[in-house]
mmCIF file with all atom_site columns, C-alpha atoms in Angstrom:
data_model
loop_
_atom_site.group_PDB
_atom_site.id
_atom_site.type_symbol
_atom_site.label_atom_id
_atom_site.label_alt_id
_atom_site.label_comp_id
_atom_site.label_asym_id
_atom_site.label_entity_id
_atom_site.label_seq_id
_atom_site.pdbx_PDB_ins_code
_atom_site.Cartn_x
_atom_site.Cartn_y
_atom_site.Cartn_z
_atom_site.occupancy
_atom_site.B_iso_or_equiv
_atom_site.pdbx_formal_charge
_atom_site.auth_seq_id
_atom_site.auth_comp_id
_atom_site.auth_asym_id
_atom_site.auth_atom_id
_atom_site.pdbx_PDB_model_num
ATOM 1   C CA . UNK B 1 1   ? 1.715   -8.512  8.041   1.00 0.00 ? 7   UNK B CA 1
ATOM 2   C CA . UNK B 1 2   ? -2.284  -8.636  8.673   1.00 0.00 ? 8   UNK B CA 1
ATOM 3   C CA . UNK B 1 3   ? -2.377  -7.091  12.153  1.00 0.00 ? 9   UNK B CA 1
ATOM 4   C CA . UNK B 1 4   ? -6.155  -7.327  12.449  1.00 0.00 ? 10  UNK B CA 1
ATOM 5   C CA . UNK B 1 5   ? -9.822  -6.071  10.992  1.00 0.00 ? 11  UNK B CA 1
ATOM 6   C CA . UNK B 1 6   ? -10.988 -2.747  11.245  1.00 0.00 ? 12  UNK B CA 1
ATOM 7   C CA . UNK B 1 7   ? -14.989 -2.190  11.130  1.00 0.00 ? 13  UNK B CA 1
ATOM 8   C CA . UNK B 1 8   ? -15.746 0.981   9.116   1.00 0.00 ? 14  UNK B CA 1
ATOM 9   C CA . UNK B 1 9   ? -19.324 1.997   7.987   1.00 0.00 ? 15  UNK B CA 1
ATOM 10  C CA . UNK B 1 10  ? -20.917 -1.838  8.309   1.00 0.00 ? 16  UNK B CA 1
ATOM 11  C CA . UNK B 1 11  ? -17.588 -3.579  7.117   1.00 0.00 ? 17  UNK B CA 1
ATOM 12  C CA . UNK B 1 12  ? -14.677 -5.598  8.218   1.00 0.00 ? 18  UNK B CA 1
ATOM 13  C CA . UNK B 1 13  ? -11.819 -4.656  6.521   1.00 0.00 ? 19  UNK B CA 1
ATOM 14  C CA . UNK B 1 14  ? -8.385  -6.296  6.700   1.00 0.00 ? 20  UNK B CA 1
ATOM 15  C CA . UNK B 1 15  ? -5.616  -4.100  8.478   1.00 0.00 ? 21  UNK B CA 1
ATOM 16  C CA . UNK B 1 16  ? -2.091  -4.624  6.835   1.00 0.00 ? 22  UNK B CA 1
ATOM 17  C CA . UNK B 1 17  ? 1.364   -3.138  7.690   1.00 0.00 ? 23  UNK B CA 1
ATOM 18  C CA . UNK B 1 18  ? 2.976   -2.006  4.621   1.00 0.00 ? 24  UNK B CA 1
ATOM 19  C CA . UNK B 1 19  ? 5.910   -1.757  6.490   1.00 0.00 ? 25  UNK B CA 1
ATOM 20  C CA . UNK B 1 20  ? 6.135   -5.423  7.744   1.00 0.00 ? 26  UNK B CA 1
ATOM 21  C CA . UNK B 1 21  ? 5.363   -6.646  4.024   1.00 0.00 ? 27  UNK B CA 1
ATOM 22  C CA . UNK B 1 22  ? 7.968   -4.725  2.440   1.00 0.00 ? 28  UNK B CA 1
ATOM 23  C CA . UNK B 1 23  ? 10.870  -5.013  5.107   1.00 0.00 ? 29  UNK B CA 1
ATOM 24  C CA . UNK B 1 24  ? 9.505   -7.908  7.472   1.00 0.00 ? 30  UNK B CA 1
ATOM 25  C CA . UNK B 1 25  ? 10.152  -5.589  10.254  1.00 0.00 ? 31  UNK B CA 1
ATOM 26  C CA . UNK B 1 26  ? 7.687   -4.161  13.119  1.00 0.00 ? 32  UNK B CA 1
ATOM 27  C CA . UNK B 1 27  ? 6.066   -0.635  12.892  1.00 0.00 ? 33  UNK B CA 1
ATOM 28  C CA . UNK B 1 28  ? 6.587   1.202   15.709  1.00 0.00 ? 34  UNK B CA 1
ATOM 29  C CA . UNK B 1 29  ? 3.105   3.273   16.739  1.00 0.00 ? 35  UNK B CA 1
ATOM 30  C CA . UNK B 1 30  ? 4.405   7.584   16.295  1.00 0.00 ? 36  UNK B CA 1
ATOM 31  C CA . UNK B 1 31  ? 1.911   9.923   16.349  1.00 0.00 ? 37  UNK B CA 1
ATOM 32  C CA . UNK B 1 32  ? 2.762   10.398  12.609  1.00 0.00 ? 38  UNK B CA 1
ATOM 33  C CA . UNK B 1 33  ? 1.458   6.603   12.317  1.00 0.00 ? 39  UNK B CA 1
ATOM 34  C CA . UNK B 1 34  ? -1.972  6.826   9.832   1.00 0.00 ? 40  UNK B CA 1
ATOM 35  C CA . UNK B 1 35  ? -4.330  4.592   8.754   1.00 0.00 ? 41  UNK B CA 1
ATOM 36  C CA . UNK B 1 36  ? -5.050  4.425   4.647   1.00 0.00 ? 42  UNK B CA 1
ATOM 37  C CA . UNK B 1 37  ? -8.523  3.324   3.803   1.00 0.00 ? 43  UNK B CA 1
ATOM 38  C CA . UNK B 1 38  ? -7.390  1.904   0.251   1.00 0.00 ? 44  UNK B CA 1
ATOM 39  C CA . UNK B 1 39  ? -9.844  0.365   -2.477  1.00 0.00 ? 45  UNK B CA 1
ATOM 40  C CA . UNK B 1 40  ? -8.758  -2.848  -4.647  1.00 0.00 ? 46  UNK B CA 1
ATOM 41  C CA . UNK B 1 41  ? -10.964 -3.406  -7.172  1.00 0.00 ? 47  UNK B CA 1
ATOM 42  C CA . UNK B 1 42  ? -14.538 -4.013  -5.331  1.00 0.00 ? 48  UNK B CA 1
ATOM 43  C CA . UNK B 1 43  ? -12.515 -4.584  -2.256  1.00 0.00 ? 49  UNK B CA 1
ATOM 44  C CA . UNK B 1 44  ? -11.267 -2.276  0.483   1.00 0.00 ? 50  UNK B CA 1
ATOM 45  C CA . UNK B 1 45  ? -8.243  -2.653  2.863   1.00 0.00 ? 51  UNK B CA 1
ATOM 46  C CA . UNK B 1 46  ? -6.656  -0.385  5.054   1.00 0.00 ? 52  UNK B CA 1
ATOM 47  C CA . UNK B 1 47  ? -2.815  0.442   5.160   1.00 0.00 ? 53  UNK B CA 1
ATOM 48  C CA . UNK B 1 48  ? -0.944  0.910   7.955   1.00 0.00 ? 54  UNK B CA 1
ATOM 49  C CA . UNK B 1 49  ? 2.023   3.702   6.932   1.00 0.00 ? 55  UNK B CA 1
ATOM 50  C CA . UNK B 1 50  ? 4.863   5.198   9.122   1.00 0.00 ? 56  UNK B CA 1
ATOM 51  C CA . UNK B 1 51  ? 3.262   8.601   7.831   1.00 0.00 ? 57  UNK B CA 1
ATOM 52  C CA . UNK B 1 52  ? 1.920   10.773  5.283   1.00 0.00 ? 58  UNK B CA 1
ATOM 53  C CA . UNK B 1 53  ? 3.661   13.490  3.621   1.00 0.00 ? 59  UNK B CA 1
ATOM 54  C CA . UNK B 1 54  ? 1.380   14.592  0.811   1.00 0.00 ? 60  UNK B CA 1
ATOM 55  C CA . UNK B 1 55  ? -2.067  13.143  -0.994  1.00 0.00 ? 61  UNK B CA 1
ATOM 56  C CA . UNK B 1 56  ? -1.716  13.551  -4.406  1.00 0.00 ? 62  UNK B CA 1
ATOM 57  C CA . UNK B 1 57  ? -4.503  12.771  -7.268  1.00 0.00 ? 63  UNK B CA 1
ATOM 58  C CA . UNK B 1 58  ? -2.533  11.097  -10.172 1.00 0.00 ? 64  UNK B CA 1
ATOM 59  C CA . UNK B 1 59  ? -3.828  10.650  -13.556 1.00 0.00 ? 65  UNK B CA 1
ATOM 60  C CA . UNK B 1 60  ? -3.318  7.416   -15.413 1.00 0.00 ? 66  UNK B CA 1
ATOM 61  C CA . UNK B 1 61  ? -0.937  9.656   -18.468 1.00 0.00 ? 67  UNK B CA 1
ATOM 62  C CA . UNK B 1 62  ? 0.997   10.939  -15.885 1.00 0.00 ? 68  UNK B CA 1
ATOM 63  C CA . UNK B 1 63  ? 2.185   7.865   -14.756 1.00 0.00 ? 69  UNK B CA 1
ATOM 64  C CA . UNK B 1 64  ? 5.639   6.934   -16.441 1.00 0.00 ? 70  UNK B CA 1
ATOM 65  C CA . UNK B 1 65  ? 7.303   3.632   -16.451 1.00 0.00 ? 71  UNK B CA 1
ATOM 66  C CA . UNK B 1 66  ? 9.559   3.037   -14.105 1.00 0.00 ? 72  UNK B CA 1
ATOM 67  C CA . UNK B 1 67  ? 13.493  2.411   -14.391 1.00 0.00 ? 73  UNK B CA 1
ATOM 68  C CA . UNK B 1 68  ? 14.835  -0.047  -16.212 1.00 0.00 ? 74  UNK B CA 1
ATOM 69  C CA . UNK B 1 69  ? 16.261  -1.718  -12.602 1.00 0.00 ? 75  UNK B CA 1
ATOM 70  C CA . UNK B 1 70  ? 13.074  -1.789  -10.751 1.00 0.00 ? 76  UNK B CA 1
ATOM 71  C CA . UNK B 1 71  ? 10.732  -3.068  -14.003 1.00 0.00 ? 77  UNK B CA 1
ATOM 72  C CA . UNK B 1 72  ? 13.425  -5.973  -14.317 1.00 0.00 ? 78  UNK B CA 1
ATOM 73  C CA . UNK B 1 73  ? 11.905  -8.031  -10.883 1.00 0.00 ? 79  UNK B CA 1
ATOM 74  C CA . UNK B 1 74  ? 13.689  -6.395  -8.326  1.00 0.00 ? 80  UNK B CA 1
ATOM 75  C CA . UNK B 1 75  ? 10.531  -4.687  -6.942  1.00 0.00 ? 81  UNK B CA 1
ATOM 76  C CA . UNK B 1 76  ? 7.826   -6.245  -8.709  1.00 0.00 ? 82  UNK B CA 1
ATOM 77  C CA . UNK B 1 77  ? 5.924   -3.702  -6.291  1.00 0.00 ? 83  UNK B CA 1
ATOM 78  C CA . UNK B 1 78  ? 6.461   -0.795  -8.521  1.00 0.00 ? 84  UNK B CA 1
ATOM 79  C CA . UNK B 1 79  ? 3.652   0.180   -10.529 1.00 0.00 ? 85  UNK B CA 1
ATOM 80  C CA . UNK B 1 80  ? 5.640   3.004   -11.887 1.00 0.00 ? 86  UNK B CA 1
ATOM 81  C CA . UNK B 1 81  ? 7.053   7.015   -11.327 1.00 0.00 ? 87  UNK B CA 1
ATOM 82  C CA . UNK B 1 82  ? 5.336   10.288  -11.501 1.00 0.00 ? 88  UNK B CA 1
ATOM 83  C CA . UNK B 1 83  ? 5.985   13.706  -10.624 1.00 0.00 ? 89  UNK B CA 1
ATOM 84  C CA . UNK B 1 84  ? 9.190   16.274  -12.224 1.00 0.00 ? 90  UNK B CA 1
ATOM 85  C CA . UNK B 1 85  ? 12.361  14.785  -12.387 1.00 0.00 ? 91  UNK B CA 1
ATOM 86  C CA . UNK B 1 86  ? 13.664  16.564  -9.124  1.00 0.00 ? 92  UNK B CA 1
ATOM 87  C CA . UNK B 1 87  ? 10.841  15.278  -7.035  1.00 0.00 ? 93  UNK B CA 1
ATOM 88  C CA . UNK B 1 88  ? 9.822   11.666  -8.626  1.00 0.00 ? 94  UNK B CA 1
ATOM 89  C CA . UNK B 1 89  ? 7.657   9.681   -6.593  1.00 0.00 ? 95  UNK B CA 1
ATOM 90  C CA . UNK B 1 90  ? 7.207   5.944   -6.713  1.00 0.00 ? 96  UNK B CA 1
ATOM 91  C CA . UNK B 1 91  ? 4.307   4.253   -6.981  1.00 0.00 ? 97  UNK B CA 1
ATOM 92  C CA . UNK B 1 92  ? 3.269   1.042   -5.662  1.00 0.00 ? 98  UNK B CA 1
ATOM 93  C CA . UNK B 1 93  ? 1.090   -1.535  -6.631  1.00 0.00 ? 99  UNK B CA 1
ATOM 94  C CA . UNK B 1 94  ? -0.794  -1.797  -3.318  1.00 0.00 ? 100 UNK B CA 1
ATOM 95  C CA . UNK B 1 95  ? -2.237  -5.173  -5.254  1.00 0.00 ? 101 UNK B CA 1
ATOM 96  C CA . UNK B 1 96  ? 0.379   -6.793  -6.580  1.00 0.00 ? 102 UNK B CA 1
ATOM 97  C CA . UNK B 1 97  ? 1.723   -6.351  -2.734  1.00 0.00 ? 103 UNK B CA 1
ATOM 98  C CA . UNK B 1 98  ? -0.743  -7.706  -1.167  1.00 0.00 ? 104 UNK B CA 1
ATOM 99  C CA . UNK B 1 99  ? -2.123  -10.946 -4.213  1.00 0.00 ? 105 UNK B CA 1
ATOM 100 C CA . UNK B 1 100 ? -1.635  -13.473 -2.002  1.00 0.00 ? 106 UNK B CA 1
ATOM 101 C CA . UNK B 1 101 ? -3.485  -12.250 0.978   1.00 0.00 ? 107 UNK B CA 1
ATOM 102 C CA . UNK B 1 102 ? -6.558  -11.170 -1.229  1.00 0.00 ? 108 UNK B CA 1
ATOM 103 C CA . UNK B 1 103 ? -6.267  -14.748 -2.889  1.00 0.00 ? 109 UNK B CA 1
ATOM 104 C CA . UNK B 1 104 ? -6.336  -16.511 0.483   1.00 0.00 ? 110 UNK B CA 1
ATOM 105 C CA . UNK B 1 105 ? -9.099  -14.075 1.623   1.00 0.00 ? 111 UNK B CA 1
ATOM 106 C CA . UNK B 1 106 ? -11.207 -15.046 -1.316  1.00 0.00 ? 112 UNK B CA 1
ATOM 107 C CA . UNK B 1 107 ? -10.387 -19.123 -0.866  1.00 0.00 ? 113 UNK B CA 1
ATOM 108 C CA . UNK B 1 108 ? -11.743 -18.404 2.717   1.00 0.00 ? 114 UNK B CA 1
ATOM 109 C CA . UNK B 1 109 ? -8.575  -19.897 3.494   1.00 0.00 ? 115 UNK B CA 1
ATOM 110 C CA . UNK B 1 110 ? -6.844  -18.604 7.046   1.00 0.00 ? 116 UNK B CA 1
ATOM 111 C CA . UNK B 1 111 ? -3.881  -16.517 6.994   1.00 0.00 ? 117 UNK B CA 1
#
């Protein structure tokens, strides 16, 4: 799912599609295709995404826990829901997602 580096401002940054991680399938280029520069702690890694719909600033107490189903290991990418009950949003946990990539990346270790 690491389809390259990108070099932004002086760095190389590791390219991953979120769509290959999470479905192990191909993204197809659109024009709605984007680009997320996302940061990870000190790190930064950018996000390939189908699209965008919306940017939203969330603060940590508006984050709610998420269902019962999903916090029980069946997507151990869910970091949790916010938003009103007719529009929830997930949200993921772009670190949990991609742990084993970072650790490799920090062993030095190829992909």
């Amino acid at each position: 799912f690491v389809e390259g580096v990108l070099h932004l401002r002086g760095a190389m940054l590791p390219v991953v599609d979120l769509r290959r991680r999470l479905l192990g399938q191909q993204t197809p280029e659109t024009r709605r295709t984007r680009l997320l520069v996302c940061r990870l702690g000190a790190r930064r890694v950018v996000a390939r995404v189908d699209r965008v719909a919306e940017v939203l600033r969330v603060r940590k107490g508006d984050i709610k826990p998420a269902p019962a189903l999903m916090a029980a290991g069946r997507t151990p990418f869910i970091v949790g829901v916010c938003g009103p009950p007719e529009r929830l949003r997930l949200l993921l946990d772009l670190k949990a997602l991609l742990r084993a990539e970072l650790e490799r990346e920090s062993r030095g270790t190829p992909g």
